[in-house]
mmCIF file of C-alpha atoms in Angstrom:
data_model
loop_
_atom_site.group_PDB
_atom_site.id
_atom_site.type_symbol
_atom_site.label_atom_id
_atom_site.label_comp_id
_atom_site.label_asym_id
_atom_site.label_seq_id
_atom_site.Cartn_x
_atom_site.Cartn_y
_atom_site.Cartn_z
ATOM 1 C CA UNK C 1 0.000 0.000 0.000
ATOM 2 C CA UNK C 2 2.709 2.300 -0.209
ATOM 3 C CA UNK C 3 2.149 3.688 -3.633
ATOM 4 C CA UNK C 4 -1.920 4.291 -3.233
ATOM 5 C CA UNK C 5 -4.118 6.273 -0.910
ATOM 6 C CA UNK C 6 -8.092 6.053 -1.942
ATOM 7 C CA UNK C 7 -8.972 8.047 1.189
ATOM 8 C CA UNK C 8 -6.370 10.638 0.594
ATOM 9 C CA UNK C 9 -7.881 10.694 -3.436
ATOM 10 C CA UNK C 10 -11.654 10.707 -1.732
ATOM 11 C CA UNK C 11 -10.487 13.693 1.006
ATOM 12 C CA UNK C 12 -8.715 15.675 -1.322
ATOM 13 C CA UNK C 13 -9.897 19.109 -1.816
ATOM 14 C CA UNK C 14 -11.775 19.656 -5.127
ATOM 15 C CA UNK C 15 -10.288 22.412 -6.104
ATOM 16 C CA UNK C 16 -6.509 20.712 -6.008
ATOM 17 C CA UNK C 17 -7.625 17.862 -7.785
ATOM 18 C CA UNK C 18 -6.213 19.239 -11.222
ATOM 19 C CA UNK C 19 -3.539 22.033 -9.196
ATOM 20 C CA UNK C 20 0.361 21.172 -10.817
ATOM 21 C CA UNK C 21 1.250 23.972 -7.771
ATOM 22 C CA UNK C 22 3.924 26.169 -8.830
ATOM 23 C CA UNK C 23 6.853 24.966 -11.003
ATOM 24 C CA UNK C 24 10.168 26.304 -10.454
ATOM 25 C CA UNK C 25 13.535 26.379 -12.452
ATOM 26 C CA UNK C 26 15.105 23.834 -10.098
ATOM 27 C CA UNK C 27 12.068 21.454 -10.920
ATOM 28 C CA UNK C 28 12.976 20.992 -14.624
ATOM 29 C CA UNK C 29 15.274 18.028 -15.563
ATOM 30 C CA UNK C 30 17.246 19.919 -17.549
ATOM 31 C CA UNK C 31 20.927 19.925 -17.631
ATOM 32 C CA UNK C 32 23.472 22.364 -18.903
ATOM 33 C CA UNK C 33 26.525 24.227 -17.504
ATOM 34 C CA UNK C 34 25.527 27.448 -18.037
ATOM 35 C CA UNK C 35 22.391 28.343 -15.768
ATOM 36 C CA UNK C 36 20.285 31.111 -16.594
ATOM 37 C CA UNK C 37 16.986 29.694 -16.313
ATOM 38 C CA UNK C 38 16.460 31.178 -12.347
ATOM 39 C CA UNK C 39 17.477 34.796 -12.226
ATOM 40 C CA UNK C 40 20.111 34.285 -9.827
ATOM 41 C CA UNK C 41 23.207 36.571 -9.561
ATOM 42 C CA UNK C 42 25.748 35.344 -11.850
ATOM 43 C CA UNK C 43 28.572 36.282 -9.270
ATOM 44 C CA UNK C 44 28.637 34.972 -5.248
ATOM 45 C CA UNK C 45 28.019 36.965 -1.827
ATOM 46 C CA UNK C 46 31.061 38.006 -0.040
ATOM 47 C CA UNK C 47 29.649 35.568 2.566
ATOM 48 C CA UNK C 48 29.713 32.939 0.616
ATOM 49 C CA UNK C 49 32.921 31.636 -0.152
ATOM 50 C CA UNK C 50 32.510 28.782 -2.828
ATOM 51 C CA UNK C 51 29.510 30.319 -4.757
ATOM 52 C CA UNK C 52 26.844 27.559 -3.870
ATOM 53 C CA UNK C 53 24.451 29.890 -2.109
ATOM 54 C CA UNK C 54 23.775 31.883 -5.337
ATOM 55 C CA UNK C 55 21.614 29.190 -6.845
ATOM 56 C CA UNK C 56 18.131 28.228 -5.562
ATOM 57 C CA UNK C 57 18.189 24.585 -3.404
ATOM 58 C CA UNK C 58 16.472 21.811 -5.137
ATOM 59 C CA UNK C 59 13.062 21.715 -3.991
ATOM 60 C CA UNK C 60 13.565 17.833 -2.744
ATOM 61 C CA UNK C 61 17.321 17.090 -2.576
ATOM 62 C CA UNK C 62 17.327 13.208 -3.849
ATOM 63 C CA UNK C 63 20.536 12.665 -1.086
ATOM 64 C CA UNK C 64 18.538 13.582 1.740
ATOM 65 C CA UNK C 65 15.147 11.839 0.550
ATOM 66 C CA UNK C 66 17.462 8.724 0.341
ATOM 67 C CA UNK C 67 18.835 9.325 3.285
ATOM 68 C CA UNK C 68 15.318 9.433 5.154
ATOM 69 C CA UNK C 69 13.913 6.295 4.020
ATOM 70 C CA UNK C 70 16.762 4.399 4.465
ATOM 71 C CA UNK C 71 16.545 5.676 8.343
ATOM 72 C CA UNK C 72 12.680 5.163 8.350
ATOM 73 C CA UNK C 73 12.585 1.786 6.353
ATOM 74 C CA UNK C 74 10.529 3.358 3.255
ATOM 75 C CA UNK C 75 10.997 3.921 -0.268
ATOM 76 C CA UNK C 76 12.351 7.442 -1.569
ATOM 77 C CA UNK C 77 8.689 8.082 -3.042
ATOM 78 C CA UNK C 78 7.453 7.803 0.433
ATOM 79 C CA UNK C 79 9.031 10.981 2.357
ATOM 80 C CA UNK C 80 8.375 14.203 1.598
ATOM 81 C CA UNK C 81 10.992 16.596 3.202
ATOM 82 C CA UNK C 82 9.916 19.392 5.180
ATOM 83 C CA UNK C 83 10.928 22.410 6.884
ATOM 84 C CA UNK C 84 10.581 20.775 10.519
ATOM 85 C CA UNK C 85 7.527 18.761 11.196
ATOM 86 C CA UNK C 86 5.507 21.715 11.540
ATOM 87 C CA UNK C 87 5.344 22.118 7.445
ATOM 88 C CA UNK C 88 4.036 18.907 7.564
ATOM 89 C CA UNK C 89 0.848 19.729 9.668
ATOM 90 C CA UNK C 90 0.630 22.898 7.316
ATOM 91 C CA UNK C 91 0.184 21.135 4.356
ATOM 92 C CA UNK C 92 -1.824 18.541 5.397
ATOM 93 C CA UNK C 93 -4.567 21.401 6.449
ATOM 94 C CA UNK C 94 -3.897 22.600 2.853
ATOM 95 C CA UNK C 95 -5.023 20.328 0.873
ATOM 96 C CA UNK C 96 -7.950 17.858 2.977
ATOM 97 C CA UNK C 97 -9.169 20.611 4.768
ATOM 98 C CA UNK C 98 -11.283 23.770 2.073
ATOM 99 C CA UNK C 99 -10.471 27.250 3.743
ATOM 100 C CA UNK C 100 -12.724 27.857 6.073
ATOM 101 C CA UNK C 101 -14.291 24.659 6.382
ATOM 102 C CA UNK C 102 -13.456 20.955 7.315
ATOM 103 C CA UNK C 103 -12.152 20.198 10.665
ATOM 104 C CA UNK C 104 -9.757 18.433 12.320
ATOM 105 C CA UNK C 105 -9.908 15.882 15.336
ATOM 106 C CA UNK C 106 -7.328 16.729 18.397
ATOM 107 C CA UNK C 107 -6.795 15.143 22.380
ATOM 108 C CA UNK C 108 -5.790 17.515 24.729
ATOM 109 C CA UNK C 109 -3.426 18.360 26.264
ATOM 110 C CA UNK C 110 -0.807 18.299 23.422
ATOM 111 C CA UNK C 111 1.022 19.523 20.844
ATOM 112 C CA UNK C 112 -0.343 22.972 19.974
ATOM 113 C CA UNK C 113 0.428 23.630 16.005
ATOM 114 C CA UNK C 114 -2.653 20.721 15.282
ATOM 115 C CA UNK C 115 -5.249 23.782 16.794
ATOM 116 C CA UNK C 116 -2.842 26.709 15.047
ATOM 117 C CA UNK C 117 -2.707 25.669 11.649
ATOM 118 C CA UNK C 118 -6.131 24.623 11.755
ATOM 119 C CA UNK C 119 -7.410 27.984 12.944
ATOM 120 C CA UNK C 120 -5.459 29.774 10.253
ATOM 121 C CA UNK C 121 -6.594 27.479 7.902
ATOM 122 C CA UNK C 122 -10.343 28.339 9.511
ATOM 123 C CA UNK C 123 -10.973 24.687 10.133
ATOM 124 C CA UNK C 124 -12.743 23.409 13.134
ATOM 125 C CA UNK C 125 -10.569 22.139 15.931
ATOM 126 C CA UNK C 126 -12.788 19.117 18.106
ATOM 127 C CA UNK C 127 -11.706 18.274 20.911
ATOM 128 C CA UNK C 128 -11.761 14.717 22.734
ATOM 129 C CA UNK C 129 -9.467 15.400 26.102
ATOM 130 C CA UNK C 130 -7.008 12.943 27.042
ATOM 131 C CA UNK C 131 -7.881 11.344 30.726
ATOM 132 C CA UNK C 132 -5.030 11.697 33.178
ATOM 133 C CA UNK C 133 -5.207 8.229 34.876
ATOM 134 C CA UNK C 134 -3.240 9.017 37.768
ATOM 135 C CA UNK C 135 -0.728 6.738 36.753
ATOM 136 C CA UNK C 136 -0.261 8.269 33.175
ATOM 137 C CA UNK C 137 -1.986 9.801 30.486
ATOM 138 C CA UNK C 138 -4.692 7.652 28.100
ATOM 139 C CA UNK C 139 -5.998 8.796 24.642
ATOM 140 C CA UNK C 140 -9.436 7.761 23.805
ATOM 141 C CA UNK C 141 -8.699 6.365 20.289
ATOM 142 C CA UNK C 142 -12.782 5.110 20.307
ATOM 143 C CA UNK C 143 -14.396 8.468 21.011
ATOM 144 C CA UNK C 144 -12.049 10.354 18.655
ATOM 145 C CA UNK C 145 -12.929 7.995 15.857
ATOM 146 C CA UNK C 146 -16.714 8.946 16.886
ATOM 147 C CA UNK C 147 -15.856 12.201 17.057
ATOM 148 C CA UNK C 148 -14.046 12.085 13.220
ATOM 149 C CA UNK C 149 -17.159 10.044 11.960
ATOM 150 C CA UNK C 150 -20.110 12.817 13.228
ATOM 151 C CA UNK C 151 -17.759 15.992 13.042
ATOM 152 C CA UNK C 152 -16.981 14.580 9.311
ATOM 153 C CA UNK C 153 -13.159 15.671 10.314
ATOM 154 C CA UNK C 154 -10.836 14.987 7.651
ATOM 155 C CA UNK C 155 -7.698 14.935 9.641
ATOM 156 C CA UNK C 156 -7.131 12.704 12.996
ATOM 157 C CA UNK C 157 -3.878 13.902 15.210
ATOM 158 C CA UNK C 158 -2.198 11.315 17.118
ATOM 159 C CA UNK C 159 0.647 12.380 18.926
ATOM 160 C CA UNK C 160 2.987 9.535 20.205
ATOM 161 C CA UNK C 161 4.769 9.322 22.134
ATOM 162 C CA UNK C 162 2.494 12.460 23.325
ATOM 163 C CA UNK C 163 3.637 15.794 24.112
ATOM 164 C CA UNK C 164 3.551 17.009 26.913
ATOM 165 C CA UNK C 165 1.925 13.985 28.365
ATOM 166 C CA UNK C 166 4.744 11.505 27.437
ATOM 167 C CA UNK C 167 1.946 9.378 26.797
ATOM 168 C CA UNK C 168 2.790 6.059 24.231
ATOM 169 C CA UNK C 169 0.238 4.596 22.366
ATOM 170 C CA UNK C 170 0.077 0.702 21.076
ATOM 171 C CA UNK C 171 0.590 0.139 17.343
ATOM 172 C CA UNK C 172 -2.472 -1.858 17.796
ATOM 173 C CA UNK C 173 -4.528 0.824 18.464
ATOM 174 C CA UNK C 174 -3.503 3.172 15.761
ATOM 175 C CA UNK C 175 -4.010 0.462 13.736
ATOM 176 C CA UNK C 176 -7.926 0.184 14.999
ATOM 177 C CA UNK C 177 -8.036 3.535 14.280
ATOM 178 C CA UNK C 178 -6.885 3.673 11.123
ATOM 179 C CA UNK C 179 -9.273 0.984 9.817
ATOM 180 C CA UNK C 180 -12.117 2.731 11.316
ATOM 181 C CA UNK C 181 -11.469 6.243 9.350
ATOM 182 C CA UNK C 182 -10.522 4.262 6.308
ATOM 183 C CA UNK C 183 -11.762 6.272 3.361
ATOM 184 C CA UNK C 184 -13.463 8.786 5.870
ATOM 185 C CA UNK C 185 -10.087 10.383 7.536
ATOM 186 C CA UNK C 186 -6.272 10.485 7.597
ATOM 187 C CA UNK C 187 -4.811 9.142 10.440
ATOM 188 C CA UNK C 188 -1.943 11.733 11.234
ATOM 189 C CA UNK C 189 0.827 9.910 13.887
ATOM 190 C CA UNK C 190 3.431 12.412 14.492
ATOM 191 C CA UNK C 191 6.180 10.388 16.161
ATOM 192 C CA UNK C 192 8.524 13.736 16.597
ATOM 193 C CA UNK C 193 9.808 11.890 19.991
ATOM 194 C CA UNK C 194 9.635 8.275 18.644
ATOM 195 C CA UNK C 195 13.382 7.265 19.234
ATOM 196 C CA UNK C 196 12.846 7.997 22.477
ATOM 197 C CA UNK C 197 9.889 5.596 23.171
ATOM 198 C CA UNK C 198 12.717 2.673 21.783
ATOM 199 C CA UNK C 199 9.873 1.073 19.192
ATOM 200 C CA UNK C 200 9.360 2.807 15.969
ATOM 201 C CA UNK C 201 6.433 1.126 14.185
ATOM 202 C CA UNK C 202 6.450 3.792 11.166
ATOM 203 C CA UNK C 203 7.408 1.546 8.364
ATOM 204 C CA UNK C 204 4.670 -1.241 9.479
ATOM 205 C CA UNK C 205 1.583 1.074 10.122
ATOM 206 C CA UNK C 206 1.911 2.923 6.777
ATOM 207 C CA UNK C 207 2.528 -0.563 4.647
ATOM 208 C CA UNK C 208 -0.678 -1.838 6.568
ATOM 209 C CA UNK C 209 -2.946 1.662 6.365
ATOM 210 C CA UNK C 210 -3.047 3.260 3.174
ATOM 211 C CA UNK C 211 -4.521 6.391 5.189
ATOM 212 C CA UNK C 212 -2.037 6.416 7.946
ATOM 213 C CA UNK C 213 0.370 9.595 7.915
ATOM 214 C CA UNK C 214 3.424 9.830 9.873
ATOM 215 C CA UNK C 215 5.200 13.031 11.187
ATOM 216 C CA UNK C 216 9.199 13.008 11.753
ATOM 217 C CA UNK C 217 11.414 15.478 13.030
ATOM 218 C CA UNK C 218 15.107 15.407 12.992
ATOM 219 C CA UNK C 219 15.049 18.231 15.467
ATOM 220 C CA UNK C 220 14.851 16.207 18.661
ATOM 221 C CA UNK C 221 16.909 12.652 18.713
ATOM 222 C CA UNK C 222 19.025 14.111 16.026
ATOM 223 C CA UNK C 223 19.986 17.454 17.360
ATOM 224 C CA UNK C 224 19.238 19.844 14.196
ATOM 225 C CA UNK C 225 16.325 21.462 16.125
ATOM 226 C CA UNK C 226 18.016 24.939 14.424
ATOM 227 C CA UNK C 227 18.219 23.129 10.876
ATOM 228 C CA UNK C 228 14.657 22.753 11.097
ATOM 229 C CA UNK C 229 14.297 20.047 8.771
ATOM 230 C CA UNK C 230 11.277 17.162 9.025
ATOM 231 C CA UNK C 231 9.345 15.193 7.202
ATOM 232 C CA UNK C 232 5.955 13.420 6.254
ATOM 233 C CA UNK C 233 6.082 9.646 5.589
ATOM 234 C CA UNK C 234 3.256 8.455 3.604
ATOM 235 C CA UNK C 235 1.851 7.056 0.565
ATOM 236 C CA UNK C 236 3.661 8.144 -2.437
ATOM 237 C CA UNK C 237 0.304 9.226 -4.405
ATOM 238 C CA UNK C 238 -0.274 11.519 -1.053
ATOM 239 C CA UNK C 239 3.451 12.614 -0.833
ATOM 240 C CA UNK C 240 2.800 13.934 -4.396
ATOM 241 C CA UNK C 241 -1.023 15.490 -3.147
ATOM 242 C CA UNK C 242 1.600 17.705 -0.451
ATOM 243 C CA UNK C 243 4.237 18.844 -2.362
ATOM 244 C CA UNK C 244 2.101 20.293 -4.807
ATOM 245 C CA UNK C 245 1.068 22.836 -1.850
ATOM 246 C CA UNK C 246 4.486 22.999 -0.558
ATOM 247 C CA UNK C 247 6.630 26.333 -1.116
ATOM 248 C CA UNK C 248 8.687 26.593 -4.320
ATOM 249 C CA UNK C 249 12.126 26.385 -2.295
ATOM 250 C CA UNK C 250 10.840 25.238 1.538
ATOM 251 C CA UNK C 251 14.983 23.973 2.096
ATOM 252 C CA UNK C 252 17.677 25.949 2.945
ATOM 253 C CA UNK C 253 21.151 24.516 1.360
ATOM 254 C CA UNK C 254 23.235 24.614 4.205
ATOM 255 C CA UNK C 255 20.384 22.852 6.557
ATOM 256 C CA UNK C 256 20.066 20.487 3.711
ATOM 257 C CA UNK C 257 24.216 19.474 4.335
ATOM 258 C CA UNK C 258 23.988 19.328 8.006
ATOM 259 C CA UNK C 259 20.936 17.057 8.008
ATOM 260 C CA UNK C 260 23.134 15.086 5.474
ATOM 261 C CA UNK C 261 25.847 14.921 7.938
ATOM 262 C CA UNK C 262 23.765 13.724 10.789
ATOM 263 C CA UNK C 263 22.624 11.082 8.638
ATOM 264 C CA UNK C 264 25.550 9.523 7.829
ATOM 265 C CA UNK C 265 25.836 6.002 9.551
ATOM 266 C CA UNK C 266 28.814 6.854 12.025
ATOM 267 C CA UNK C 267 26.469 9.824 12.884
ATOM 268 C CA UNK C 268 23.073 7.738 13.647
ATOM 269 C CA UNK C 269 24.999 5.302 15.787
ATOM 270 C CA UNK C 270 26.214 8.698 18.224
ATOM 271 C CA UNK C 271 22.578 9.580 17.680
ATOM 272 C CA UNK C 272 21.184 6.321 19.036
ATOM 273 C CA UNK C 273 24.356 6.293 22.385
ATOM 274 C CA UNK C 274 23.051 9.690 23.004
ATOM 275 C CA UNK C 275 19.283 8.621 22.983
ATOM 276 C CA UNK C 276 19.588 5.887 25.224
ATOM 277 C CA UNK C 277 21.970 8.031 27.536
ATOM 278 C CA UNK C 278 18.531 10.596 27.587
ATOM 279 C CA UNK C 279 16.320 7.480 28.007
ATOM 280 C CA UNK C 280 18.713 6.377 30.661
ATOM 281 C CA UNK C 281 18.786 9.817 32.634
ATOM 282 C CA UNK C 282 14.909 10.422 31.932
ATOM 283 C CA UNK C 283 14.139 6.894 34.252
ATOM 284 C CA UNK C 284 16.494 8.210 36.870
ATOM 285 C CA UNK C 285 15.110 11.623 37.219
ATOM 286 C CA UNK C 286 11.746 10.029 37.448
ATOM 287 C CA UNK C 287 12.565 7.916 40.049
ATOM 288 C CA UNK C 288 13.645 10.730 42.010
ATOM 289 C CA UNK C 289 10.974 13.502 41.235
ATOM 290 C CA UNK C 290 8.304 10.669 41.993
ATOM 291 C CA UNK C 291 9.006 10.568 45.786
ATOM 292 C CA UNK C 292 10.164 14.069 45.740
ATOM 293 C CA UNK C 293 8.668 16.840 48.622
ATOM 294 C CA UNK C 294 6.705 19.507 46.897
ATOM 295 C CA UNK C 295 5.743 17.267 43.401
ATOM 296 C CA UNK C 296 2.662 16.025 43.547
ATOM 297 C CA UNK C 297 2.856 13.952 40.517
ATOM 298 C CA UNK C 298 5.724 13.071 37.953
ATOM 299 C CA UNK C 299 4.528 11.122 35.034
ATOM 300 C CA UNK C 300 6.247 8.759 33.181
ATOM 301 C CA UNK C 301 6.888 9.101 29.296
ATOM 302 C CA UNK C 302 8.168 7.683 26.571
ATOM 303 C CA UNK C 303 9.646 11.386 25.138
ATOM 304 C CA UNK C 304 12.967 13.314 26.343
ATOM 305 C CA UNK C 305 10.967 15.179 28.710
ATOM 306 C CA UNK C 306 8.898 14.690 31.740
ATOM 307 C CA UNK C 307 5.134 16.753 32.852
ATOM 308 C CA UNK C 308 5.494 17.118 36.515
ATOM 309 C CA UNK C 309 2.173 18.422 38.864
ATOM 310 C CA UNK C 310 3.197 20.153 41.613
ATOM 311 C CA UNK C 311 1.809 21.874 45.425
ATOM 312 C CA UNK C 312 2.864 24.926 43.993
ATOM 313 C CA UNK C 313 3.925 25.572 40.744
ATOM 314 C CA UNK C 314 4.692 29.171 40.721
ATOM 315 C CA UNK C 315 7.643 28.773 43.578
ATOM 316 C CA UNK C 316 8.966 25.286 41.325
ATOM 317 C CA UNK C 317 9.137 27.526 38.253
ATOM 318 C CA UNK C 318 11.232 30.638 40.124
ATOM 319 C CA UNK C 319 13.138 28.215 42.189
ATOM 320 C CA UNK C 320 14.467 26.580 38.528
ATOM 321 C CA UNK C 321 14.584 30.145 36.957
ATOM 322 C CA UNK C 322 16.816 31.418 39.849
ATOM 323 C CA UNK C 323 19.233 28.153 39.493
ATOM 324 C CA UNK C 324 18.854 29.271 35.599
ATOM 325 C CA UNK C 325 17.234 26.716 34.622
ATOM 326 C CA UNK C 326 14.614 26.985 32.093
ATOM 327 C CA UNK C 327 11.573 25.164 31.722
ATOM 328 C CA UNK C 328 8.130 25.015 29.765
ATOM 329 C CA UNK C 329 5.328 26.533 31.772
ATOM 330 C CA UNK C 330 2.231 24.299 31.456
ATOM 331 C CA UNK C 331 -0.348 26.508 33.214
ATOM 332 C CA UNK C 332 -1.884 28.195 30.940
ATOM 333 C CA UNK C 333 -2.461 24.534 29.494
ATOM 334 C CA UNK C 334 -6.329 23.244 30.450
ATOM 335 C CA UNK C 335 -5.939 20.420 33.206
ATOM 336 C CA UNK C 336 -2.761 21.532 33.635
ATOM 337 C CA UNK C 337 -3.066 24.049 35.991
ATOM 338 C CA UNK C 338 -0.259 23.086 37.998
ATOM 339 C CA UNK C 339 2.297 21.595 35.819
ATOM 340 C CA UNK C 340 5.408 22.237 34.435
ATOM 341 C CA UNK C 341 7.622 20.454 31.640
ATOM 342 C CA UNK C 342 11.282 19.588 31.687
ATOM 343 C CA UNK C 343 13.138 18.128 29.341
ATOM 344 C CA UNK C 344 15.801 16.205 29.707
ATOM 345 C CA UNK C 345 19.362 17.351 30.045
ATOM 346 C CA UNK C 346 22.722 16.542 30.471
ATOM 347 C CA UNK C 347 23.306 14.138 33.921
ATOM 348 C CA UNK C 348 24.751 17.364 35.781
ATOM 349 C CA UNK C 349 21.497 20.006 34.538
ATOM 350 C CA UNK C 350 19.294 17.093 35.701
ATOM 351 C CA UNK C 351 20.943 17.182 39.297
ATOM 352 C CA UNK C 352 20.598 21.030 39.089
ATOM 353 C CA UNK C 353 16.851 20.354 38.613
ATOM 354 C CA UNK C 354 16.655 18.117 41.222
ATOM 355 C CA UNK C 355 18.670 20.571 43.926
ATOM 356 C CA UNK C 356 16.353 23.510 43.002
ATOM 357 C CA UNK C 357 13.288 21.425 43.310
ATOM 358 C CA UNK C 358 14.990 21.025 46.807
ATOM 359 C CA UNK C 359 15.315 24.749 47.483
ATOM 360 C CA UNK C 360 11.678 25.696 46.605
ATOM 361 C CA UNK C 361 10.706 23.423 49.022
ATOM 362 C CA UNK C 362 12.985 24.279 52.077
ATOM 363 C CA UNK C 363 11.663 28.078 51.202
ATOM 364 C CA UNK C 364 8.063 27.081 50.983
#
């Protein structure tokens, strides 16, 4: 199934069913040596010292595509590169979702660029809250397939592992999911923190579910969060659907190389010691905030962060800011009133966590 996508063909906005999107110079096979098909400067920037930045980027380097699927375990066709996984969301509002109408299907708390691209794109966000279980956080897959079936919502976000709950969700489930919304809805996983959770079922879900989407960032296990460079995984037909709404140029050359770089195989092997170090350091500072005065709940998760409830917030947040450390207020987050995020750090920032945590609650 990893050519075709009949409910991406049926959920396809009308009005893009015949749209070639805009063409640029670096998108004709042509070859030459002289280039004046692009209106570029015919001489370099004083910044740039080997002349490469004077010509556009190719719209979809074939190097880094390669690269992709060969980490992901897809075929070239499959992966659509993107500026960070946030272009990714973008587009898919672009072309399932008609401008001010459609809507998509969200469980809060989490990631919110699902609710901001859909309100720019004026579609309806819905709403089925994740329940916090005391011992963790649990998606209603069921009620959000109800919800997608009477809302007629085009567009299904599953975060997973969830952010900020740290929340993982069985392949099994997704899978469910997926066959319930076949031909009715795209099932959109973003696994941004998937490396993390140690089981990557990307490759498997989308040969299984033609109308199963999958979000991937190389911005968190892979350290290019300033390269900003991403990526949707998913049926060629409905790679093609996206990168006809994609921007002429959406990648920057030089982020291009570096992503490159961190793909090479000596790199991903550092990449996957340093992820298990994180994993490694995220079960030890659980351990410790768990049974530690002043939090009254540390979750676990299967991300490189960890949502923490505690007696009082507000003197946990200036404790850490006064220690310098800086951390993602949840507050203004609904049911999360009392939370804050950390992610996880180096062994020694962790213990600097830990001893303001301390502090806040010797002042309280």
């Amino acid at each position: 199934m990893n050519g075709v996508s009949n409910t991406a063909r049926i959920l396809l906005r009308d009005d893009l069913r015949d749209f070639a999107g805009y063409r640029s110079a670096r998108s004709e096979a042509l070859q030459g040596t002289v280039w004046l098909n692009a209106n570029e400067s015919p001489s370099a920037s004083p910044g740039d010292a080997d002349g490469r930045l004077r010509r556009y980027p190719d719209p979809q380097p074939p190097a880094l595509r390669d690269a992709l699927a060969a980490l992901y375990g897809l075929a070239p066709a499959q992966v659509l590169a993107t500026r960070g996984s946030d272009e990714g969301i973008d587009l898919l509002l672009r072309a399932f979702c008609v401008p001010g109408r459609g809507a998509i299907v969200i469980a809060p708390p989490v990631f919110g660029m699902y609710a901001v691209c859909a309100r720019l794109h004026g579609a309806r966000v819905v709403e089925v809250p994740a329940r916090d279980a005391g011992d963790g956080w649990r998606c209603d897959l069921a009620a959000m397939a109800d919800a997608a079936l009477r809302q007629h919502a085009n567009l299904v976000f599953v975060c997973n592992p969830g952010n900020p709950t740290g929340e993982a969700i069985a392949d099994a489930d997704i899978a469910l999911l997926a066959e319930r919304l076949r031909g009715r809805a795209l099932v959109v996983v973003d696994a941004a923190y998937a490396e993390f959770a140690g089981h990557d079922a990307s490759a498997a879900l989308l040969a299984a579910h033609e109308n199963i989407v999958v979000l991937r960032t190389l911005s968190k296990a892979h350290a290019l969060a300033g390269a900003r460079i991403g990526c949707v995984l998913a049926a060629s037909e409905l790679v093609g659907m996206l990168q006809r709404c994609q921007a002429p140029y959406p990648l920057a050359q030089p982020a291009v190389q570096a992503a490159l770089a961190a793909l090479a195989p000596d790199a991903v092997a550092r990449t996957r010691t340093s992820v298990a170090r994180v994993r490694g350091e995220r079960e030890r500072l659980l351990g410790e905030l768990q049974s530690a005065p002043g939090v009254r709940r540390a979750y676990p998760s299967q991300g490189n962060f960890l949502l923490l409830r505690f007696d009082d917030a507000q003197a946990a947040f200036d404790a850490l800011l006064a220690a310098g450390v800086v951390v993602r207020d949840m507050r203004a987050t609904p049911g999360l009133a009392d939370a804050l995020r950390i992610s996880i750090g180096t062994p020694e920032q962790n213990q600097r966590v830990l001893a303001s945590l301390a502090v806040a609650r010797q002042a309280a």
